XYZ file of C-alpha atoms in Angstrom:
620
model
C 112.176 95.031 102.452
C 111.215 98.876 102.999
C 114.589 100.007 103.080
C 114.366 103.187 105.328
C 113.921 106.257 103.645
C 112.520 108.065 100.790
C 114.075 108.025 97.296
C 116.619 110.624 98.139
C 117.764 108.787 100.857
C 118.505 105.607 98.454
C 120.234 108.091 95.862
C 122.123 109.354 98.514
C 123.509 105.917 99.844
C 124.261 105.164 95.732
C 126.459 108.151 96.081
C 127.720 107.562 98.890
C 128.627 103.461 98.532
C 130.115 104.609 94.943
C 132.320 107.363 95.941
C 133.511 105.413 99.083
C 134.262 102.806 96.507
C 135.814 105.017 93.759
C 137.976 107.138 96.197
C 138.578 103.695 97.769
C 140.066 102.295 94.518
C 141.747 106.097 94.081
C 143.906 105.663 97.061
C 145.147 102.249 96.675
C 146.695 102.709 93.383
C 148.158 106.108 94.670
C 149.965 103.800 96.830
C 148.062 104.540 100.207
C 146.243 101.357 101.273
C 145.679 102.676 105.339
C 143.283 105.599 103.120
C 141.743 103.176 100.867
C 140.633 100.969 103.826
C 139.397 103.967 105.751
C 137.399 105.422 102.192
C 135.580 101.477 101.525
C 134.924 101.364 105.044
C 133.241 104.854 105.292
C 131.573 104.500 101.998
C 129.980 101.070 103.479
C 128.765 101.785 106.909
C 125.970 104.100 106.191
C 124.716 101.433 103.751
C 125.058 98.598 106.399
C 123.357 101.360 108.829
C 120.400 101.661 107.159
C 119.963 97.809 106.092
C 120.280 96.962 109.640
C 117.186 98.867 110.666
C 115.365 97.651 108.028
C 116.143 93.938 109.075
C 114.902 95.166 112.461
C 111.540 96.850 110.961
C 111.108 93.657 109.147
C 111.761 90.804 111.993
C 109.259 92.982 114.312
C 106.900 92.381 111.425
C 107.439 88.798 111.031
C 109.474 89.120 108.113
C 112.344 87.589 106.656
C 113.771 88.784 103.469
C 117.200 88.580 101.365
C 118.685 91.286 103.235
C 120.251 89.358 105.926
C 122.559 87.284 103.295
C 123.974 91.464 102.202
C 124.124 92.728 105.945
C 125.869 89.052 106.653
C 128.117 89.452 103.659
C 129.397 93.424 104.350
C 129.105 92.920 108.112
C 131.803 89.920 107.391
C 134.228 91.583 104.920
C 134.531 94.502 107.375
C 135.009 92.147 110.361
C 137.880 89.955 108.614
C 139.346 93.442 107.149
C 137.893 92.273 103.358
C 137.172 96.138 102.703
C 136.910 95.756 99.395
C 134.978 93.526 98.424
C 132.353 95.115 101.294
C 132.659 98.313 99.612
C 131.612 96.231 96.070
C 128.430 94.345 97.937
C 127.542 97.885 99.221
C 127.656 99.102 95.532
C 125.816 96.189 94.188
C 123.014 96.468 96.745
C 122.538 100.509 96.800
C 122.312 100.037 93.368
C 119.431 97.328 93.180
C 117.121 98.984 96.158
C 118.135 102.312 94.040
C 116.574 100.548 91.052
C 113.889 99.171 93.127
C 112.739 102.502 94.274
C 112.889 103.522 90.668
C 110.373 101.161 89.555
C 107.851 101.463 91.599
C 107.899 105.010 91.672
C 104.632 106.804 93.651
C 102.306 103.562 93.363
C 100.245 105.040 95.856
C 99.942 108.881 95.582
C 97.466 110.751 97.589
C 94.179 111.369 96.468
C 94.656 115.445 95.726
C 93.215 115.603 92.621
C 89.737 113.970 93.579
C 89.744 116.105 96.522
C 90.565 119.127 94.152
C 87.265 118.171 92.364
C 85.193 118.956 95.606
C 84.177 122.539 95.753
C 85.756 124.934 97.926
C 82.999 127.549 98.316
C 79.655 127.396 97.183
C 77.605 130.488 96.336
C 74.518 130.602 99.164
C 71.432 132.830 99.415
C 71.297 135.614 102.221
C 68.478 138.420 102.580
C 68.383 138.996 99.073
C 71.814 138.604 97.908
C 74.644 136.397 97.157
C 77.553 135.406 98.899
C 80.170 132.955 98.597
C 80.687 130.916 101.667
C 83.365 127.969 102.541
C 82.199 124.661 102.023
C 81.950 123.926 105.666
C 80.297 126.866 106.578
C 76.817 125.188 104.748
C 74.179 124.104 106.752
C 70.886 121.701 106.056
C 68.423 124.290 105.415
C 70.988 126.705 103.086
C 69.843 127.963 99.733
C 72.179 127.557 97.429
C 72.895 128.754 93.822
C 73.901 126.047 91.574
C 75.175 127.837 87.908
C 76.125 125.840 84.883
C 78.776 124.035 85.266
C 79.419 123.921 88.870
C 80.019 120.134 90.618
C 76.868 120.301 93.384
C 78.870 120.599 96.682
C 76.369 119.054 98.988
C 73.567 116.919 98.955
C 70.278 118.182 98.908
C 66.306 118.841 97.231
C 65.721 121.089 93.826
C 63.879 124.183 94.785
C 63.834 125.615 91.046
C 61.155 123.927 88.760
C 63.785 121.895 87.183
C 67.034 121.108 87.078
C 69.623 119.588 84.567
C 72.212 117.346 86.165
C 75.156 114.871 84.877
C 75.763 112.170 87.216
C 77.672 109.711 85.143
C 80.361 110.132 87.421
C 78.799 108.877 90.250
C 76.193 106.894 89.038
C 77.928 105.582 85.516
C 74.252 106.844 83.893
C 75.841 108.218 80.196
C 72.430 110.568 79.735
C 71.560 113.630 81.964
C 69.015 113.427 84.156
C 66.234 116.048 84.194
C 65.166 116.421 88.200
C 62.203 118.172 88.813
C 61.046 120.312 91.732
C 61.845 118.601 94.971
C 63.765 115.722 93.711
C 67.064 115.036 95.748
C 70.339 116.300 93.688
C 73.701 114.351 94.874
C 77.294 116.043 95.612
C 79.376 115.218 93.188
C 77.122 115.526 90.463
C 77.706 118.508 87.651
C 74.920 120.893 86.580
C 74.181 120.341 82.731
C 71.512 122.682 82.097
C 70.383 126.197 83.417
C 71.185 127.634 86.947
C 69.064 126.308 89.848
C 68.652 126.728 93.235
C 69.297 123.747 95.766
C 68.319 123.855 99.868
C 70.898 121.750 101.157
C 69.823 118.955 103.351
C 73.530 117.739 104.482
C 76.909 119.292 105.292
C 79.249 118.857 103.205
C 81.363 116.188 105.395
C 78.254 113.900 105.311
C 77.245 114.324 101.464
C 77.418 111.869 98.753
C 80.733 112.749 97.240
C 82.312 113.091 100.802
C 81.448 109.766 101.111
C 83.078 108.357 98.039
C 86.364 110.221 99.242
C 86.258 108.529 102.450
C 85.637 104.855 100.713
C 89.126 105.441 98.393
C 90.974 106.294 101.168
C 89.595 103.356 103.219
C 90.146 100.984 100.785
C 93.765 101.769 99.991
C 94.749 101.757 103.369
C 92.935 98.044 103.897
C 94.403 96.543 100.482
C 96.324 94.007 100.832
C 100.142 93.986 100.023
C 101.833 92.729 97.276
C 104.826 90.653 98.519
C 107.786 90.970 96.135
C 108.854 88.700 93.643
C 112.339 88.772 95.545
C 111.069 87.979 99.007
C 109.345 85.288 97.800
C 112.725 83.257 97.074
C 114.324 84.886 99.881
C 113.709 82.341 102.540
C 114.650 79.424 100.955
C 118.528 81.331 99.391
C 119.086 82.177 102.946
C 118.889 79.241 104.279
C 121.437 77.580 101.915
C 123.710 80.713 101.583
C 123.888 80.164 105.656
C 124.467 76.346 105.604
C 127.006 75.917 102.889
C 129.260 79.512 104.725
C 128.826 77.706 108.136
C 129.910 74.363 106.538
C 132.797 75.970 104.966
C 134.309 77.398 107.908
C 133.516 74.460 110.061
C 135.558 72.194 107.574
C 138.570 74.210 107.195
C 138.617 76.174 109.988
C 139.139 79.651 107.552
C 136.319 82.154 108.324
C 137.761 83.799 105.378
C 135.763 81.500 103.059
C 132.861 81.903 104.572
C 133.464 85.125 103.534
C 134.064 84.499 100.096
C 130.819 82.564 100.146
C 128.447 85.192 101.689
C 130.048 87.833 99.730
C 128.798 85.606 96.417
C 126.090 85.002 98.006
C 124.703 88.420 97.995
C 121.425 88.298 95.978
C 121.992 90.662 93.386
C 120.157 88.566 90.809
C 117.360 89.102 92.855
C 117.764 92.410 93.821
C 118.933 93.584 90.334
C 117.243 91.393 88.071
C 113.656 91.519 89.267
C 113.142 95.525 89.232
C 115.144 95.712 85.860
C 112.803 93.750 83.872
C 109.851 95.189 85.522
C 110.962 98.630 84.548
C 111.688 97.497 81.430
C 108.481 96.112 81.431
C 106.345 99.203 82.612
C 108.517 101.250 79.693
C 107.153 99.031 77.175
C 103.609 99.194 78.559
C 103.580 102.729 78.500
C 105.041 102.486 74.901
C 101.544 101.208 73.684
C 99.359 103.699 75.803
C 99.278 101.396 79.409
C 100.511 103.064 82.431
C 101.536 101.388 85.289
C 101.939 102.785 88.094
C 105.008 100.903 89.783
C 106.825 97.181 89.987
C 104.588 95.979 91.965
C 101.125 96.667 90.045
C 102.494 95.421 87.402
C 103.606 92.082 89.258
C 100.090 91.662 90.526
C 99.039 92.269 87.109
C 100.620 89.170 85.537
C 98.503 86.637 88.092
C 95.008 88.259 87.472
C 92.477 86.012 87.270
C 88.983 87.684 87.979
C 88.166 90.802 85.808
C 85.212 93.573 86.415
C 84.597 95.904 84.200
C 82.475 99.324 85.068
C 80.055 99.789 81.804
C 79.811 103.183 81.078
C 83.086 104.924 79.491
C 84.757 101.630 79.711
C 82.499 98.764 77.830
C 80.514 101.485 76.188
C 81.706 105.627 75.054
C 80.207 106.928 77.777
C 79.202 109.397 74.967
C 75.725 108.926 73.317
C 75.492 108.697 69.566
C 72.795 108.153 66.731
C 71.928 105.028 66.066
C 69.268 105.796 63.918
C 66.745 108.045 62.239
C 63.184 107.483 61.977
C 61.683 110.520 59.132
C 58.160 110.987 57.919
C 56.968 112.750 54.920
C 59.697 111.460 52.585
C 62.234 113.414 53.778
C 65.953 112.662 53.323
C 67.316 111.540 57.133
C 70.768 113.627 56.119
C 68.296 116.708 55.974
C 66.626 116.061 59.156
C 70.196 115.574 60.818
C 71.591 118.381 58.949
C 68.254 120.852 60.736
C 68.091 119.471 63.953
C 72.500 119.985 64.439
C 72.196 123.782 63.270
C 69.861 124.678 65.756
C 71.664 122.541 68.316
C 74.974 124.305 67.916
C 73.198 127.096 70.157
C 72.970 124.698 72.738
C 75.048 122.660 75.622
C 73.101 120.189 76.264
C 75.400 116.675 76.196
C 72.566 115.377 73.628
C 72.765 118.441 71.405
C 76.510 118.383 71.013
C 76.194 114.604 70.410
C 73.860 115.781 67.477
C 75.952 118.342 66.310
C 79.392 115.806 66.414
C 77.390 113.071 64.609
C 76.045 116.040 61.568
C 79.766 116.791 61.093
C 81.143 112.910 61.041
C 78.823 113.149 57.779
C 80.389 116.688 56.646
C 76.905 118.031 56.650
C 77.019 122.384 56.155
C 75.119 123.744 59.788
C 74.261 126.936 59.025
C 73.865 129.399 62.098
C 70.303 129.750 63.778
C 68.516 132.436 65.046
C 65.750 133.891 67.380
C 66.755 130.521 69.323
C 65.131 129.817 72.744
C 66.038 126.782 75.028
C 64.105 124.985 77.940
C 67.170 123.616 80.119
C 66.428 119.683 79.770
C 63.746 120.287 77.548
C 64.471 121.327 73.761
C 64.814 123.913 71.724
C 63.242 126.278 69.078
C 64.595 128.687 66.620
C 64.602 129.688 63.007
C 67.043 127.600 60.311
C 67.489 128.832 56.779
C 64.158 130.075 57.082
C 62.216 127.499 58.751
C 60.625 126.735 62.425
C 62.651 123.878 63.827
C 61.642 122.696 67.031
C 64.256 119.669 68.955
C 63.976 118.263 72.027
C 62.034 115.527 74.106
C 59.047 113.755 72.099
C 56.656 115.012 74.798
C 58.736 118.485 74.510
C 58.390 118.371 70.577
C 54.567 116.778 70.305
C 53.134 119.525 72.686
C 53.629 121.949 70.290
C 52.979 120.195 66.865
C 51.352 117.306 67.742
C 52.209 113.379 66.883
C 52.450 111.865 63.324
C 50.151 109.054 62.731
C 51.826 105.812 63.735
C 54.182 107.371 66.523
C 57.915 106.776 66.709
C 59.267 103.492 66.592
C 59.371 101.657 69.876
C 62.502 102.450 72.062
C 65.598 100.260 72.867
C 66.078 100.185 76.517
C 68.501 102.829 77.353
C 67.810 104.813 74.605
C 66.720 108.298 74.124
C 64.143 109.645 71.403
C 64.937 113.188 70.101
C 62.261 114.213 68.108
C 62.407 116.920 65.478
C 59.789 119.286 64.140
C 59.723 121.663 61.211
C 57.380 124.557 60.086
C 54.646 122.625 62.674
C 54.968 119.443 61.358
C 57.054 116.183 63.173
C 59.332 115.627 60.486
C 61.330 112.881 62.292
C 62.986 111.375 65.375
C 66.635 110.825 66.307
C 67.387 107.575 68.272
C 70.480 107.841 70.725
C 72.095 105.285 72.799
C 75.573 104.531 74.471
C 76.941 101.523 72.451
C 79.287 98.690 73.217
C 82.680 100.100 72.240
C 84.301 98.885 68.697
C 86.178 95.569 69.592
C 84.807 95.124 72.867
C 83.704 91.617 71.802
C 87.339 90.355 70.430
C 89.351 92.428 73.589
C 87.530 90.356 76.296
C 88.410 86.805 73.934
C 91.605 87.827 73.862
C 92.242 88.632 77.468
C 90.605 85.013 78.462
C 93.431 83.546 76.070
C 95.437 85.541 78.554
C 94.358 83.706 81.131
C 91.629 85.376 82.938
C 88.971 83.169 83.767
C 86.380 85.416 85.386
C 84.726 88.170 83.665
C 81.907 90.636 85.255
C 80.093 93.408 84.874
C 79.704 95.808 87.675
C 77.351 99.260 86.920
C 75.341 101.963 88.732
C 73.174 101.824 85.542
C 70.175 100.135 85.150
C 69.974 96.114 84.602
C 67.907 96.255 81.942
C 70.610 98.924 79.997
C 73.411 96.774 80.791
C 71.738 93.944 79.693
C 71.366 94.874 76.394
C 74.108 96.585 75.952
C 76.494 93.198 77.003
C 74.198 90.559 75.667
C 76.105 88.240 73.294
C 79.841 89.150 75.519
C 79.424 85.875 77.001
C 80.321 87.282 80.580
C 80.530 85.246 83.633
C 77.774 87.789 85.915
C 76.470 90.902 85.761
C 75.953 93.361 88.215
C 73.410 96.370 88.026
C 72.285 99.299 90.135
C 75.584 99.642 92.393
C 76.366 101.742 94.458
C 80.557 102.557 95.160
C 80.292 100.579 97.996
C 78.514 97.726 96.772
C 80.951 97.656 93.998
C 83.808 97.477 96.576
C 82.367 94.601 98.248
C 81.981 92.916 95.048
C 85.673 93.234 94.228
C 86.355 91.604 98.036
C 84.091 88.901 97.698
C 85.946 87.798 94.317
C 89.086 87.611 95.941
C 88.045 84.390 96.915
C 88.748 83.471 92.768
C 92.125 85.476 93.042
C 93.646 88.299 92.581
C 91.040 91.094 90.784
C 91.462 93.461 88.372
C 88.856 96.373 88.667
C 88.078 98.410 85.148
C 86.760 101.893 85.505
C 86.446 105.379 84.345
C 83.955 107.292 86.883
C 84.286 108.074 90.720
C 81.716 106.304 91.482
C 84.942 103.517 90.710
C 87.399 105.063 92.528
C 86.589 103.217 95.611
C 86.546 99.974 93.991
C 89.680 100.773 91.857
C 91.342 101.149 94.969
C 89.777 98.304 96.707
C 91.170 95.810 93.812
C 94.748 93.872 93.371
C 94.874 96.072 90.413
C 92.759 99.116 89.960
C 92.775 100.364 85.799
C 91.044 103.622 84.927
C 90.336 105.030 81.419
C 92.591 108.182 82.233
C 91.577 109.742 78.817
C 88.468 111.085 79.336
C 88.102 109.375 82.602
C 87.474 111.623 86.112
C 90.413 112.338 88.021
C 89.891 110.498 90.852
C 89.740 107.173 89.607
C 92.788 107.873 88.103
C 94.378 108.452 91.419
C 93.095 105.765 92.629
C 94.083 103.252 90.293
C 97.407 101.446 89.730
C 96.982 101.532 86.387
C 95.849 104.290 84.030
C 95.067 103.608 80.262
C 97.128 106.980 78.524
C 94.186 106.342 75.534
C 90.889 106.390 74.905
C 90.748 102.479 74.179
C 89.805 99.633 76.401
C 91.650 96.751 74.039
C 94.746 98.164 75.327
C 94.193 96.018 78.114
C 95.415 93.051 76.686
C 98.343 94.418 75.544
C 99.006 95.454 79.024
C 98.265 92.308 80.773
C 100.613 90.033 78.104
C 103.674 92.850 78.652
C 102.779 92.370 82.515
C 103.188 88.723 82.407
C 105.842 88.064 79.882
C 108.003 90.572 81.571
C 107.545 88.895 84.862
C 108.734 85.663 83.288
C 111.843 87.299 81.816
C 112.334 88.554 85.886
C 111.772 84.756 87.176
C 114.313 83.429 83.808
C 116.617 86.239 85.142
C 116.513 84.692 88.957
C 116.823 81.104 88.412
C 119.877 81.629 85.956
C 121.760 84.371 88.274
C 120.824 81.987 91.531
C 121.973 78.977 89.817
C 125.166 80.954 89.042
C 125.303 82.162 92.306
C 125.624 78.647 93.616
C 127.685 77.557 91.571
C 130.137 80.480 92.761
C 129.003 79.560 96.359
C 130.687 76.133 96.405
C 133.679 77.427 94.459
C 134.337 80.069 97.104
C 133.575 77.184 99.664
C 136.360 75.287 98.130
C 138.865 78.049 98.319
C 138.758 78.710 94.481
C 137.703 82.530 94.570
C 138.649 84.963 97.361
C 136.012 87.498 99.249
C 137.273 89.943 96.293
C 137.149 87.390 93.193
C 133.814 86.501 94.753
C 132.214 89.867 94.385
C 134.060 90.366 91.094
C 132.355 86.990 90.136
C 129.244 88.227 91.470
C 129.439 91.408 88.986
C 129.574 89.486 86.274
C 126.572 87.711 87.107
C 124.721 90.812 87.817
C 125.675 92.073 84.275
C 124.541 88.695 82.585
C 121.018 88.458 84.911
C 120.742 92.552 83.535
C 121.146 92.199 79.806
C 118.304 89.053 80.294
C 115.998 91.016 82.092
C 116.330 94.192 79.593
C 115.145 91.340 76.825
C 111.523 92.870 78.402
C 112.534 96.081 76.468
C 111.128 94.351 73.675
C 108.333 92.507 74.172
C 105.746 92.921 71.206
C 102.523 91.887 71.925
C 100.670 89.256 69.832
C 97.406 91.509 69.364
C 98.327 93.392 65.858
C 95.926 95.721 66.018
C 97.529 97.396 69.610
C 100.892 96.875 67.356
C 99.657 99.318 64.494
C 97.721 101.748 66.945
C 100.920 101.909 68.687
């Protein structure tokens, strides 16, 4: 069921079914029935209006849905001059698609904020000067200006001796790359280090981070849709709500209970109970840091089987830290930190700010440097209480004091070596890496005990990095050196296991996020566009609050089902009673609110689910 309309147009039926209904009610106990009629009748019609064309939109389709039981049941009251109790189904049924629209909110919003990210202008050479141009007015051949900072709006070659770029977002790499003269620099990519000048070799509408843009949009529109929980009953209701209102009139000859029965008939339990407990449900999901994104997400949530997790910002920081300190000549490794973080704090390189964070996680004093001077993706030099402290690359570093005997300690793959130099002499190295995030071990357990049976890894980064970074995680494959569209067609070939949950934080994601039954992104820290593009958008900086999410997702969809088999069940019951001539078309929908209200308070039992993992409890 669509329903025609936006949101306003649903609030607007509410109103109008409840004041027909009210005023309705109004008049008749003011003594003038002739009004009353004319006030339920007016207050239903618009409602019937609008369901009609959506039974139309849906039979063209190939659809069938629990709408025809309400339009059967209002269209019949009205008919047989049963006003009232048409004016009470057209209450009941505003109200659930009302609901409806509630809960699943904007599940699919545009993609303006990844689109924001793209530059508008770029700032291009010309006889001397510098201008700032449109983004479409580049051509291959253009000089441009790339300052610090600045996302690189098109793809092209470095024409400055070196350049300092950050490309985890398209290429999940944590580090920053160092490009030299004539190496290619993608769009999309964010300039970490001193200006530089790029000669662009694409327009903009064919660069890199075009390209990602046009895979989101592609694969949202090719997704496939989530039927509703409702529909999927819907068939099989209609087909007995039909039967036993034909049989009753047949028998007895009194079209009147067939009324009676259609009007009990109308699948409020369905249409109520379903969207209350999954908005109960996304409430308490977004209670412990989860958000969802809309009803449906979160019913496609609760039959994941097949997870894929992005490494970088999601498995791992995305941030690199110390992971150890190699010194020489006795010195204390607190001392070394403490030197090499003072000078850094003149500095903006990711690596250097990493230093400086990890000196102050040990309260270590940084006093200020001075007569500093930086090499953009190189190192730096300056003066520290006194002393020549040199930081930077180990080439960078042993060029200008030379190597201590024995060398630095060999290198875990992925790591970096920052080596640190004072008064001339190496005085020790700093060894930085992007570890496994706290947990990560126990979160993945815990979400196979929620019944995932796949688990994979799918990175841009190198295999050998995400290797060791995931060995002991017991994963089911791993998946190195993607690209966003190999990652896409990873998430469409595991369909084939079920329905896929994509993990991610970068935009190099965003297509597969998109691509996936359920897209997540790590909206803390993550880039904006895989947060668009995702249905569901982790509020925290913490990837066990998956779990959590997944075990509200399914338990709530279990209260919805509890909610439908007990209000159908009821339903039927009030079917054969109305068949029988026990309840009028009026008792019948009176009946039929009390059902509603009993298949509501279940479903709001969702409000509080707690979820077994105590550690999401106390972070909560």
């Amino acid at each position: 069921m669509e329903y025609t309309g936006t949101g306003r147009v649903k609030t607007a039926l509410l109103l109008f079914a409840l004041t027909g209904l009210l005023a309705g009610i109004a008049f008749y106990f003011a003594g003038n029935s002739s009004l009353a009629t004319i006030a339920w009748f007016v207050g239903v019609l618009p409602v019937l209006l609008a369901l009609l064309l959506d039974i139309l939109h849906s039979l063209w389709r190939g659809e069938v849905g629990l709408d025809i039981v309400a339009a059967l049941s209002m269209t019949a009251a009205l008919l047989f001059d049963e006003t009232l109790a048409a004016a009470v189904v057209a209450v009941m049924y505003s109200g659930g698609t009302f609901l409806e629209s509630f809960a699943e909110g904007r599940a699919r919003r545009e993609m303006h904020a990844l689109l924001s990210r793209v530059p508008r202008a770029a700032t291009r050479h010309k006889n001397g000067s510098l201008e700032d141009v449109p983004l479409d007015a580049i051509k291959p051949g253009d000089l441009l200006l790339i300052r610090q900072g600045d996302v690189v709006p098109v793809d092209g070659f470095v024409v400055s001796q070196a350049a300092f770029l950050d490309t985890s977002a398209l290429t999940g790499e944590s580090l920053p790359t160092r490009l030299s003269q004539g190496a290619t620099a993608m769009s999309g990519s964010t300039n970490a280090g001193a200006p530089f000048d790029l000669s662009a070799t694409h327009l903009a509408q064919d660069s890199t981070y075009a390209g990602i843009v046009r895979l989101v949009e592609e694969a949202q529109r090719s997704k496939a849709p989530m039927a509703r929980l409702a529909d999927r009953w819907s068939l099989g209701f209609l087909a007995l709500t039909v039967t036993i209102a034909f049989a009753a009139w047949w028998f007895t000859g009194d079209p009147i209970r067939a009324v009676a029965v259609l009007v009990v008939a109308t699948p409020c339990p369905l249409i109520l109970a379903v969207p209350v407990a999954l908005v109960a449900g996304l409430s308490r999901a977004a209670h412990f840091g989860v958000l969802i994104k809309g009803a449906a997400p979160l019913e496609a949530m609760a039959r994941i089987r097949t997870l894929i997790l992005d490494k970088t910002g999601t498995l791992t920081d995305g941030r690199p830290q110390i992971v150890s300190i190699d010194t020489y000549g006795g010195r204390d490794e607190d001392d070394i930190l403490r030197l090499a973080a003072s000078l850094d704090q003149a500095s903006k390189h990711p690596v250097a700010q990493a230093i400086v964070a990890a000196a102050k996680q040990r309260d270590l004093v940084l006093p200020v440097p001075s007569q500093v001077t930086e090499i953009a993706g190189e190192g730096v030099t300056g003066r520290v209480e006194g002393h020549m402290v040199i930081v930077g690359g180990d080439t960078f570093v042993a060029q200008r004091v030379g190597r201590i005997s024995g060398g630095p300690l060999a290198l875990m793959q992925g790591s970096v070596l920052v080596a640190v130099a004072l008064d001339g002499v190496m005085a020790g190295h700093l060894v930085m890496a992007d570890p496994l995030r706290k947990g990560a071990g126990a979160m993945l357990a815990g979400l196979r005990r929620e019944g995932i049976a796949r688990i994979l890894l799918a990175t841009g980064d190198r295999a050998e990095v995400a290797e060791r970074v995931t060995k002991g995680l017991g994963l089911d494959g791993l998946h190195a050196g993607l690209t966003p569209d190999q990652k896409v067609s990873l998430v469409l070939a595991e369909r084939n296991n079920g329905p896929v949950m994509m993990v991610g934080d970068g935009v190099n994601d965003a297509p597969a996020l998109a691509a996936a039954d359920v897209g997540v992104a790590m909206g803390a820290r993550g880039a904006a566009a895989s947060a668009e593009a995702a249905d569901v958008v982790l509020l925290v900086d913490r990837i066990d609050r998956l779990g959590p999410g997944i075990e509200i997702a399914r338990r709530s969809r279990r209260i919805a089902v509890e909610s439908v088999v007990a209000g159908i069940g009821l339903s039927v019951a009030g079917m054969i009673a109305a068949a029988f001539g026990y309840l009028t078309p009026v008792e019948g929908a009176l009946l039929q609110e009390v059902i509603d209200v009993a298949v509501i308070l279940n479903a709001l039992r969702a409000l509080r689910i707690t979820p077994r993992d105590p550690m999401a409890l106390r972070a909560a």
